[in-house]
mmCIF file of C-alpha atoms in Angstrom:
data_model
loop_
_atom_site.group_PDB
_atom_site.id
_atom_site.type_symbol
_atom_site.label_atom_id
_atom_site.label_comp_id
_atom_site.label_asym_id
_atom_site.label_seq_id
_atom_site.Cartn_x
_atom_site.Cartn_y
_atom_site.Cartn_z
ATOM 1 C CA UNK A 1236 91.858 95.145 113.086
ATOM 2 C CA UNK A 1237 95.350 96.071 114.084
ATOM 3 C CA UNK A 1238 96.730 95.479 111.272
ATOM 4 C CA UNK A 1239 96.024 94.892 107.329
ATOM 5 C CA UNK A 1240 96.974 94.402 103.992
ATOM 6 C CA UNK A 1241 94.619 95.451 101.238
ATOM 7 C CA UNK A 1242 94.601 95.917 97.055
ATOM 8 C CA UNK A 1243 95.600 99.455 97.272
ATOM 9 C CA UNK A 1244 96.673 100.088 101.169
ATOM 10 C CA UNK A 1245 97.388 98.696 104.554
ATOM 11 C CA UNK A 1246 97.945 99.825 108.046
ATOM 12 C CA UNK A 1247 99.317 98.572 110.815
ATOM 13 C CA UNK A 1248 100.147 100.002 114.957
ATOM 14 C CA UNK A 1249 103.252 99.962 117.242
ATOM 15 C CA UNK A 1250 103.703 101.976 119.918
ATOM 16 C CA UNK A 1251 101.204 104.454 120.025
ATOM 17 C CA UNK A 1252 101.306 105.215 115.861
ATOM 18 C CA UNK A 1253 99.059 103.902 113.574
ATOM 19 C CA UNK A 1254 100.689 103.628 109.578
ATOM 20 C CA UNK A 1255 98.710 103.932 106.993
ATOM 21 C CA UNK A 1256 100.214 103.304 103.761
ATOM 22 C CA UNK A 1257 98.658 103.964 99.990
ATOM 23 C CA UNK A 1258 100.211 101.758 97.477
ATOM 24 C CA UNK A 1259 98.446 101.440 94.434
ATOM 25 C CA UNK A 1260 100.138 101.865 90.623
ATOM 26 C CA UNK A 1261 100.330 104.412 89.566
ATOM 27 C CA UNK A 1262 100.591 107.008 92.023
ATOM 28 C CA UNK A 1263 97.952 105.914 94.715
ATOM 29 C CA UNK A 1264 94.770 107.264 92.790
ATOM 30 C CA UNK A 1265 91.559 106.812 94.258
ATOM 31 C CA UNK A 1266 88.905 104.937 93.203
ATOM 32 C CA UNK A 1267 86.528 102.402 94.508
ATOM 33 C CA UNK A 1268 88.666 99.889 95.645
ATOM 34 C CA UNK A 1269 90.667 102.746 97.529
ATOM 35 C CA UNK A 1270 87.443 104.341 98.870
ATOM 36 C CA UNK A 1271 85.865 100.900 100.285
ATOM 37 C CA UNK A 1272 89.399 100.001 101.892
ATOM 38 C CA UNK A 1273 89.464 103.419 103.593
ATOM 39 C CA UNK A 1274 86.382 103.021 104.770
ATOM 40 C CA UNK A 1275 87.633 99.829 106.446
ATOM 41 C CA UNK A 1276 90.067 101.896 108.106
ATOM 42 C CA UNK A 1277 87.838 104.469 109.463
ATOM 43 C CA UNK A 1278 85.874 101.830 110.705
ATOM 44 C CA UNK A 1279 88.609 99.722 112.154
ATOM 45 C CA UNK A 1280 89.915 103.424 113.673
ATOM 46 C CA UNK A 1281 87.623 103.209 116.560
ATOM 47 C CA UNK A 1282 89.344 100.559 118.103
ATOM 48 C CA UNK A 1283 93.255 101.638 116.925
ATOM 49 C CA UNK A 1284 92.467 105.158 118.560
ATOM 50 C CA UNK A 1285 91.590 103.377 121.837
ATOM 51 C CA UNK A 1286 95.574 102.430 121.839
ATOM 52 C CA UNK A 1287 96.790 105.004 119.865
ATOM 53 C CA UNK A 1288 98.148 108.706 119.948
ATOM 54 C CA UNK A 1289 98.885 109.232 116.122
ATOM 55 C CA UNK A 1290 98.627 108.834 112.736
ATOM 56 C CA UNK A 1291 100.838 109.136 109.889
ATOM 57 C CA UNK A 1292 99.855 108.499 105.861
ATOM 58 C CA UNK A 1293 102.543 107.990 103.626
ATOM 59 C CA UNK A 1294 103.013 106.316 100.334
ATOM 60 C CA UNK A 1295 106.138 104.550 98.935
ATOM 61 C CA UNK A 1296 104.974 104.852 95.157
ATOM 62 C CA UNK A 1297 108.110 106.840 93.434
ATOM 63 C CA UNK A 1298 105.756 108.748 91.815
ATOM 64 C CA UNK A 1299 104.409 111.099 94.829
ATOM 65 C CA UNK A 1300 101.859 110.834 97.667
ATOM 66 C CA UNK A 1301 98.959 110.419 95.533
ATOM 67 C CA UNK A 1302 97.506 111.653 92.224
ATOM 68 C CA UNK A 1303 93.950 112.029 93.486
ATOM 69 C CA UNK A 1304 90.794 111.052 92.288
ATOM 70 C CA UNK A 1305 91.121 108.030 89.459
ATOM 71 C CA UNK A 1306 89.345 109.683 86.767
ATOM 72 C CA UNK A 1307 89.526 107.228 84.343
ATOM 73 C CA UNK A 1308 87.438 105.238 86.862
ATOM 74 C CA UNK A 1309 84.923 108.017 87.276
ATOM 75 C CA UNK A 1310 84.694 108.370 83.714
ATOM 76 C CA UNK A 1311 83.854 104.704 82.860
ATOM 77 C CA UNK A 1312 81.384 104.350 85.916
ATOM 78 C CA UNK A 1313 79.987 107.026 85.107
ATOM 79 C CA UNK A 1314 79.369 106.347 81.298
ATOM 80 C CA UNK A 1315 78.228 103.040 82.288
ATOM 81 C CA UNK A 1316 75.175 105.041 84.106
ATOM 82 C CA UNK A 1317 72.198 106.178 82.348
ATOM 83 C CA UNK A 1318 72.886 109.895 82.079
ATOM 84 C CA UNK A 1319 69.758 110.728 84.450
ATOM 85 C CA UNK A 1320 71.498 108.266 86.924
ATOM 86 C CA UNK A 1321 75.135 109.845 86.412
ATOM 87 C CA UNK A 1322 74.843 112.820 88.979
ATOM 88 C CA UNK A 1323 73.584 110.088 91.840
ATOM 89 C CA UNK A 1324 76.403 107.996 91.130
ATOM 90 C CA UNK A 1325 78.965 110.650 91.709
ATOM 91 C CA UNK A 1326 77.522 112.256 94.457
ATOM 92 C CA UNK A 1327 77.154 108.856 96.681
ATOM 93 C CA UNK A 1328 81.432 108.035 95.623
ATOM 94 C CA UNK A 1329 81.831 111.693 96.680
ATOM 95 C CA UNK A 1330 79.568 111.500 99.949
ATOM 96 C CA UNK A 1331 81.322 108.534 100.916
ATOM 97 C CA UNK A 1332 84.795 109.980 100.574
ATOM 98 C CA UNK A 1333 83.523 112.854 102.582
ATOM 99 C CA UNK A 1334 82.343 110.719 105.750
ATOM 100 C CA UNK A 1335 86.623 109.150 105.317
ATOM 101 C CA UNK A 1336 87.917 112.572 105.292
ATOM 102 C CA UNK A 1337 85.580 113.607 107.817
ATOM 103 C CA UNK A 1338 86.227 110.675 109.992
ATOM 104 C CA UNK A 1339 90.090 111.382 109.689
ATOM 105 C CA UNK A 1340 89.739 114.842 110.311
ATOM 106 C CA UNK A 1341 87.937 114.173 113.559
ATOM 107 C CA UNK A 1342 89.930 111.760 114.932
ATOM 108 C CA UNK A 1343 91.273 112.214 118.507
ATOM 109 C CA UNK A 1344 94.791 111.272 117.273
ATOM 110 C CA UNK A 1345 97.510 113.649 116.073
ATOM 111 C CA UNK A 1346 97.511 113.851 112.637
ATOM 112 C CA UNK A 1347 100.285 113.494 110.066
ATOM 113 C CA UNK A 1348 100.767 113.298 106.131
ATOM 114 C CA UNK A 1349 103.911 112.192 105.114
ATOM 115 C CA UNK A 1350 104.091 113.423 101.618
ATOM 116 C CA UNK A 1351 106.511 113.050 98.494
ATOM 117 C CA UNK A 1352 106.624 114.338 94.406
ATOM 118 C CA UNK A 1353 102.790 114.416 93.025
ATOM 119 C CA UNK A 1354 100.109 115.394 95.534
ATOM 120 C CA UNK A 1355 97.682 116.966 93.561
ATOM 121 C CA UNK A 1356 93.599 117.023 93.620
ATOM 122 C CA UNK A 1357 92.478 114.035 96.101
ATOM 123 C CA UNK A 1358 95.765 113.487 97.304
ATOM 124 C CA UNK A 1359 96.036 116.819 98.189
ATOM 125 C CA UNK A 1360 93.052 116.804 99.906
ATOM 126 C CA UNK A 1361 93.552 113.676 101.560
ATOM 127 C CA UNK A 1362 96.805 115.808 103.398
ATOM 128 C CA UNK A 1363 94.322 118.609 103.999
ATOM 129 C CA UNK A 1364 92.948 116.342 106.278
ATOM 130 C CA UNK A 1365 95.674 115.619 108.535
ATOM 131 C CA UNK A 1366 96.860 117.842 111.581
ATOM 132 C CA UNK A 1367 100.588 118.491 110.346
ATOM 133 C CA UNK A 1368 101.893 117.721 106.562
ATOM 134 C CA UNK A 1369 105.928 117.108 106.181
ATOM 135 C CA UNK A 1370 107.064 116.884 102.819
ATOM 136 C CA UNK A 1371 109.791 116.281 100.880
ATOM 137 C CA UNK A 1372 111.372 119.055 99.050
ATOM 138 C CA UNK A 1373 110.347 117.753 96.070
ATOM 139 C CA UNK A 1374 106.742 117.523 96.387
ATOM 140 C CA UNK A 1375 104.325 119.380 94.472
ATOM 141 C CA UNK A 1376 100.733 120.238 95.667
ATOM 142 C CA UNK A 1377 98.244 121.285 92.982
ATOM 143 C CA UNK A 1378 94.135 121.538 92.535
ATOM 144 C CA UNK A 1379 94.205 120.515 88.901
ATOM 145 C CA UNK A 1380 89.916 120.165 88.666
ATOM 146 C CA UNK A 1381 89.147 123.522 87.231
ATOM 147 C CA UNK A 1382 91.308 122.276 84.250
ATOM 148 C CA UNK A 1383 88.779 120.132 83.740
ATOM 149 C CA UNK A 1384 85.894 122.219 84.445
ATOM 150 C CA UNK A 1385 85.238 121.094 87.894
ATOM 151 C CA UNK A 1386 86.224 121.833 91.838
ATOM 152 C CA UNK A 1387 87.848 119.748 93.778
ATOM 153 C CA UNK A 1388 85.444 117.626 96.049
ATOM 154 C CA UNK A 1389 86.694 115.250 98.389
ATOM 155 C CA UNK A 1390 86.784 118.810 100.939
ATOM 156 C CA UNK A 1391 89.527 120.681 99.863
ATOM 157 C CA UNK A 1392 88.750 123.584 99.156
ATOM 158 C CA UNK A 1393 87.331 124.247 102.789
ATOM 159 C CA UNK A 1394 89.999 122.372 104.569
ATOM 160 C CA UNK A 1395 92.507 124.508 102.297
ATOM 161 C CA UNK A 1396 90.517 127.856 103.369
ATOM 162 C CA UNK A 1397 90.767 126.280 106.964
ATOM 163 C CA UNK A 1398 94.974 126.444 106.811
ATOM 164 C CA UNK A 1399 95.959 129.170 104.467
ATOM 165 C CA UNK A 1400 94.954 132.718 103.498
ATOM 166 C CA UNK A 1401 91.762 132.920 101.326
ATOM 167 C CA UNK A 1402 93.704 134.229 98.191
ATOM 168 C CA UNK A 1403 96.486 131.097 98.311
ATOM 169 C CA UNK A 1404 93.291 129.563 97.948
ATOM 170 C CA UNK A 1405 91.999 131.646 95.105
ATOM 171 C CA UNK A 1406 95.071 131.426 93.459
ATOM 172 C CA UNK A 1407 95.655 127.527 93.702
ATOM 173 C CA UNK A 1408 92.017 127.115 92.605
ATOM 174 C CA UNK A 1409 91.664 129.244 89.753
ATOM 175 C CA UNK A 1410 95.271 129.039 88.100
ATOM 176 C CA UNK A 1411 94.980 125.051 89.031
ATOM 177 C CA UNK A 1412 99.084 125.659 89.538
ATOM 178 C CA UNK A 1413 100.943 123.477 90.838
ATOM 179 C CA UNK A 1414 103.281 124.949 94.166
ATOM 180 C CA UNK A 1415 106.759 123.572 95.786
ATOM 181 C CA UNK A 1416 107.130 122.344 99.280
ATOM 182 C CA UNK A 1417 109.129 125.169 99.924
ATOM 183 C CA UNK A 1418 106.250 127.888 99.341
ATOM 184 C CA UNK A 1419 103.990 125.092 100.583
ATOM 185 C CA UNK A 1420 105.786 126.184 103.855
ATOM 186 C CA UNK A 1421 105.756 130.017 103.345
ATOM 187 C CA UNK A 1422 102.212 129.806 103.288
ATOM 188 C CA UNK A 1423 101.944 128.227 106.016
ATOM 189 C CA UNK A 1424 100.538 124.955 104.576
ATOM 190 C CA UNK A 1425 103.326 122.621 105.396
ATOM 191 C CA UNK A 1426 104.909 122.446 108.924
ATOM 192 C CA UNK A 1427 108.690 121.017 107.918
ATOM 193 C CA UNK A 1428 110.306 120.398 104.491
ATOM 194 C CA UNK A 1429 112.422 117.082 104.952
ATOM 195 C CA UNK A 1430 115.450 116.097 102.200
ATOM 196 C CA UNK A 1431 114.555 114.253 99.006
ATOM 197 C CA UNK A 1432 113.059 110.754 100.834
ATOM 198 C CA UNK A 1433 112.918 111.906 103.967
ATOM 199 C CA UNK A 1434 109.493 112.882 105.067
ATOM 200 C CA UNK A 1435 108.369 109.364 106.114
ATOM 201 C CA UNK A 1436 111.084 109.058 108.970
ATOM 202 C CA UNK A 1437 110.459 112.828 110.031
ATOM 203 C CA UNK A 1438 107.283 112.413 110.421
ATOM 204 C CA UNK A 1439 107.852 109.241 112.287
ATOM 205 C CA UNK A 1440 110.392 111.086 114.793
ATOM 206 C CA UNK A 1441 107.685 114.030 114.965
ATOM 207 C CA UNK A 1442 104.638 111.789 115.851
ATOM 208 C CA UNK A 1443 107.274 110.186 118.443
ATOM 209 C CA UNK A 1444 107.312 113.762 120.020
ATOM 210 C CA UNK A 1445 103.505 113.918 119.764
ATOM 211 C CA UNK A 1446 102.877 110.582 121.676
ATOM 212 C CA UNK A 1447 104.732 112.115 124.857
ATOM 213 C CA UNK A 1448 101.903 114.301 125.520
ATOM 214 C CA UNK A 1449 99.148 113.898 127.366
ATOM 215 C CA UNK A 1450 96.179 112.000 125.529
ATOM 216 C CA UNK A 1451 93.420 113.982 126.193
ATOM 217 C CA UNK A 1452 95.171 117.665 125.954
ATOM 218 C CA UNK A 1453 96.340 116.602 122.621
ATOM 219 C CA UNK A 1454 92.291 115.755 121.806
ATOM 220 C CA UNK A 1455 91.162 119.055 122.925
ATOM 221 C CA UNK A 1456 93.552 121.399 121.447
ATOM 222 C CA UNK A 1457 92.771 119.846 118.169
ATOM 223 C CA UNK A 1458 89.117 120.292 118.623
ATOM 224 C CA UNK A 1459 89.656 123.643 119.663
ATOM 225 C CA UNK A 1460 92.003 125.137 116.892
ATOM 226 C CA UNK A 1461 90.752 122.840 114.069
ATOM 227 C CA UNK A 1462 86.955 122.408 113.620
ATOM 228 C CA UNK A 1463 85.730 120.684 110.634
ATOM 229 C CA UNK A 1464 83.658 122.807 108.041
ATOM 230 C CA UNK A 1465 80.213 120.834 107.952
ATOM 231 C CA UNK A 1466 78.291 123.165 106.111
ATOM 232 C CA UNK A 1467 80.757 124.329 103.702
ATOM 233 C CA UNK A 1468 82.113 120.380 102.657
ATOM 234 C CA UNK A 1469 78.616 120.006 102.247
ATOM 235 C CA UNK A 1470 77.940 122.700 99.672
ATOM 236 C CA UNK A 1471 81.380 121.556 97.743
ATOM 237 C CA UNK A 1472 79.692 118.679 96.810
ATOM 238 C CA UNK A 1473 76.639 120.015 95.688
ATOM 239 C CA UNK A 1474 78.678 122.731 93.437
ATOM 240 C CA UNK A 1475 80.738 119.697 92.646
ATOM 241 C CA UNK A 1476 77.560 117.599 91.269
ATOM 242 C CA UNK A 1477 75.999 120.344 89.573
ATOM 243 C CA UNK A 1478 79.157 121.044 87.679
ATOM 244 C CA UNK A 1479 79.710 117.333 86.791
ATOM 245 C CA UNK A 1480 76.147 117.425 84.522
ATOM 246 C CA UNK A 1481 77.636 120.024 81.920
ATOM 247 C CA UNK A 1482 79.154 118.331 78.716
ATOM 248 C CA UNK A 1483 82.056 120.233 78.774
ATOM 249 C CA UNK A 1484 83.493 118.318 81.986
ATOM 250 C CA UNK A 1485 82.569 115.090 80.254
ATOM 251 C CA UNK A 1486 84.222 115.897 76.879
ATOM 252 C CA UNK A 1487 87.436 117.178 79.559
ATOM 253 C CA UNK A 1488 87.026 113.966 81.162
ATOM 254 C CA UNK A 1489 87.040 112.000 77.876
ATOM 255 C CA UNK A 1490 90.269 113.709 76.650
ATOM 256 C CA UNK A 1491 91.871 113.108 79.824
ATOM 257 C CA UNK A 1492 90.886 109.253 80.070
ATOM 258 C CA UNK A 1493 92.080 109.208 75.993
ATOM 259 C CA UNK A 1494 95.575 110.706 76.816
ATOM 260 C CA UNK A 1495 98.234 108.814 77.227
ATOM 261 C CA UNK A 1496 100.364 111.040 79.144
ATOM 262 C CA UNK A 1497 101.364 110.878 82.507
ATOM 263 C CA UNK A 1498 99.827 114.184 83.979
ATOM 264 C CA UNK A 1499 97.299 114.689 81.010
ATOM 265 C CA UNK A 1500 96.028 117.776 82.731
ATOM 266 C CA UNK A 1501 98.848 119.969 83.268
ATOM 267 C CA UNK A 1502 101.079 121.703 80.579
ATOM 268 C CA UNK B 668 123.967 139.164 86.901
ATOM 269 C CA UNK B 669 122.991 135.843 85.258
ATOM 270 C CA UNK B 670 122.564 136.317 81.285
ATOM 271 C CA UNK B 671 120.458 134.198 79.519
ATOM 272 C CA UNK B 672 123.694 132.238 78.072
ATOM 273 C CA UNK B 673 124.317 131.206 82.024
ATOM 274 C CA UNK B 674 120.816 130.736 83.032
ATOM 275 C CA UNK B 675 120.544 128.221 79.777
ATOM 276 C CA UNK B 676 123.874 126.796 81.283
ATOM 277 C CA UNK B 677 122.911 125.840 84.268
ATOM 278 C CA UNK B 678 119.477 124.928 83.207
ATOM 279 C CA UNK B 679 121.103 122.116 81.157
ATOM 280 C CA UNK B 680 123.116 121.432 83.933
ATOM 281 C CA UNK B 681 120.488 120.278 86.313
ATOM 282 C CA UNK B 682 118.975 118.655 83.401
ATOM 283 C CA UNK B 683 121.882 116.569 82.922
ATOM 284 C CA UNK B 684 122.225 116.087 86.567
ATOM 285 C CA UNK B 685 118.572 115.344 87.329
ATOM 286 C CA UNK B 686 117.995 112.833 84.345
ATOM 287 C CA UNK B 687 121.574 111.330 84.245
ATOM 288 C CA UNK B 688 122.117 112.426 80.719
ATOM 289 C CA UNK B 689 125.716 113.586 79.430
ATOM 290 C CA UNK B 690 126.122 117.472 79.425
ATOM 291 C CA UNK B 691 127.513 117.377 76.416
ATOM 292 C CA UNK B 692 124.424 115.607 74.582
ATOM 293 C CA UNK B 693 122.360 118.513 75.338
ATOM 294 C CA UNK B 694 121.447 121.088 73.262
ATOM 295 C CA UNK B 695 119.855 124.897 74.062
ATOM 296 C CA UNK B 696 117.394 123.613 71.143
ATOM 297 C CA UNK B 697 116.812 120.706 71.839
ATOM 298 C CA UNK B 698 113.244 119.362 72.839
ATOM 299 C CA UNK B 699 113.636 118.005 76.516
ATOM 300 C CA UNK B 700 110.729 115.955 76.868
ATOM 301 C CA UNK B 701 112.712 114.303 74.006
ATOM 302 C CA UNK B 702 115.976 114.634 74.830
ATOM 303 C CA UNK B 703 115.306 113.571 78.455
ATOM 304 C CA UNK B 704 113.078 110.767 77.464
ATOM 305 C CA UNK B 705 110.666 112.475 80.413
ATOM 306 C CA UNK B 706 106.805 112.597 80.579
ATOM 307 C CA UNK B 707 105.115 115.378 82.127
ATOM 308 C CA UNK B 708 105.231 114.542 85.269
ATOM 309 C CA UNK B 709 109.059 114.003 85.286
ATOM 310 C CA UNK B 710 109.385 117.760 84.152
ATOM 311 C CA UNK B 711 107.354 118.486 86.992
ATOM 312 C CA UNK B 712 110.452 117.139 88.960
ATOM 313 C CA UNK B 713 112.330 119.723 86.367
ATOM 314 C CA UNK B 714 110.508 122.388 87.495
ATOM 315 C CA UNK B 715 111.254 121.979 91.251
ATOM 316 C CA UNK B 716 114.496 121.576 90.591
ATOM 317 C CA UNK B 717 114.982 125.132 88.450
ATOM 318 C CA UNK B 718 112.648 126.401 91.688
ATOM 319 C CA UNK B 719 115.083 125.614 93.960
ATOM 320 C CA UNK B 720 117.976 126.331 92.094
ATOM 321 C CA UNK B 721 117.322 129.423 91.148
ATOM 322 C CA UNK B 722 115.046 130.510 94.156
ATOM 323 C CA UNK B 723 112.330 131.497 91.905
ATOM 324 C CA UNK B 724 108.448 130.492 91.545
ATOM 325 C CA UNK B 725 107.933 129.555 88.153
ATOM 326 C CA UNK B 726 104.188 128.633 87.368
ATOM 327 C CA UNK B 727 103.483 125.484 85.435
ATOM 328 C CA UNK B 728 101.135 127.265 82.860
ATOM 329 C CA UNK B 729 103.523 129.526 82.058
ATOM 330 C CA UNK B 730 105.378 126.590 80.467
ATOM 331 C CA UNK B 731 102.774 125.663 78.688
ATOM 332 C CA UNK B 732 103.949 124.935 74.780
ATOM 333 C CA UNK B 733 107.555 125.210 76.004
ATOM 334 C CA UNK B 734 109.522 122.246 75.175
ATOM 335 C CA UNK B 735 113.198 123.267 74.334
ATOM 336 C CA UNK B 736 115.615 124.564 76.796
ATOM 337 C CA UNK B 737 116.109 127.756 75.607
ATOM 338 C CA UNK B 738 112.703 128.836 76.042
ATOM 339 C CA UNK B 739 112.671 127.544 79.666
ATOM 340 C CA UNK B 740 116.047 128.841 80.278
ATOM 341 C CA UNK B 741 113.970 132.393 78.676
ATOM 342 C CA UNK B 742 111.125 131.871 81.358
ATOM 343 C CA UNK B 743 113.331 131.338 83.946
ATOM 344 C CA UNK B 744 115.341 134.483 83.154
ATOM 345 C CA UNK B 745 111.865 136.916 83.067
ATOM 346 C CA UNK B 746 111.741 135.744 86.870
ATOM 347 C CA UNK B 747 115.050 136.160 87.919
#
């Protein structure tokens, strides 16, 4: 499929860039109707890759990039489980988001998240994934999960460890605060800071740039400099299920889905 | 040297700038979550704004219970 228009995204491909674009209220978060359209992506991105050079994500939702993980979803699937059935049910959403990411990550296209205000949890991971991240001066990246007694799990944590300095990561994880583009960029996280609405056409001029070069040494300088971590996504989601079972996530997760504030986790 | 009477200043000056509210309706006191008519995330828009202004890193959790703009204006001033 070259193109398409789902529930909560839709892509399409013009010369040599492929768009993919979240748009679901509130802020893009991602739950099973996200999941099973990005998996129609990944599998419709073995035939856009034969054509294309690049990639860039991007949301137009006023709100930011993307809030993550839709927890109120998570909650409600999960309470709709038997309890002994609630850990399985988790791990196969998370399992599948990690073969999207992984997917993503591995593709032999250049790379780029085009990211504005709120891109925190998933949504920052779902950046993670991409080759180069331009932002908008007013985003804000965060790991919020340990607020709620969990870890991140759609592979942040080693795709974070993968770009910056182990303590940025200790300190984003532990603290859960959330950072500026601006020190997104000092710490090397963020490759250009674009004006307020901006990031979207930069990225567009920079994957421009990107399409220039040659095909195949753009393929194998990404393999090269950016290998995936197999082993250690694969142990975040085991540390991720076996924190999910204790009741204080799912009394967290409760007071979150109860609240009816905008950013329930933060401050 | 910025005091704590200009950091409060300008804090309400971005505030007012930011949210489109009259200067002059805002209050050191005041609560700005009701003031502004904001939600949290909209102060998190707040927050980058002071950042940049002020060229300072100010961690969400340390604004945690703060709510009136002399208390953020307080914050802000510890960093500065």
């Amino acid at each position: 499929m070259k193109d398409f228009r789902g529930e909560t995204l839709s892509w399409d491909a013009e010369g040599g860039v492929i768009e993919l674009v979240l748009d679901r209220a509130p802020c893009n978060e991602i739950g099973s109707a996200t999941l099973g359209e990005l998996e129609k992506f990944t599998a419709a991105l073995e035939l856009l890759q034969e054509d294309c050079h690049a990639l860039i994500i991007s949301s137009p939702r006023a709100e930011g990039f993307c809030a993550g993980a839709d927890l109120r979803e998570l909650y409600h699937r999960s309470q709709a489980l038997p309890p002994a059935e609630r850990v399985a049910g988790v791990r196969d959403f998370v399992e599948r988001i990690h073969r999207v990411g992984n997917a993503i990550d591995a593709a032999p296209l250049a790379t780029i998240a085009a990211v504005h205000g709120v891109t925190f949890g998933g949504g920052f991971e779902l950046a993670l994934l991409c080759d180069l991240i331009v932002a908008d001066k007013m985003t804000r990246f965060c790991f919020p999960e340990l607020r709620l007694g969990l870890i991140p799990s759609f592979g942040g944590i080693p795709r974070l460890k993968r770009d910056v300095g182990n303590g940025v990561v200790r300190d984003l994880l532990l603290t859960g605060r959330s950072i500026n583009a601006s020190k997104a960029q000092a710490i090397g996280l963020v490759s250009q800071v674009t004006g307020e609405g901006d990031a979207l056409r930069v990225a567009r001029v920079t994957a421009a740039q990107v399409v220039k070069f040659d095909r195949g040494a753009t393929t194998a300088a990404k393999k090269f400099i950016k290998p995936i971590p197999y082993a250690e996504l694969k142990q975040e989601v085991d540390i991720f299920c076996e924190l999910f079972t204790r009741p204080a996530v799912e009394a967290g997760l409760r007071k979150f889905v109860e609240s009816t504030d905008a950013l329930p986790y933060l401050p | 040297m910025s005091t704590i009477q200009t950091t409060t200043d300008e804090v309400l000056r971005l505030a007012s700038e930011h949210f489109k509210v009259p200067l002059e309706k805002l209050n050191p006191d005041d609560d700005f979550f009701k003031k502004l008519g904001i939600n949290s995330l909209q102060a998190l828009d707040l927050l980058t704004r002071i950042e940049q202004h002020f060229k300072i890193e100010l961690p969400d959790y340390e604004l945690q219970g703060v709510s009136d703009f002399r208390t953020l204006a307080e914050r802000i001033q510890s960093r500065l």
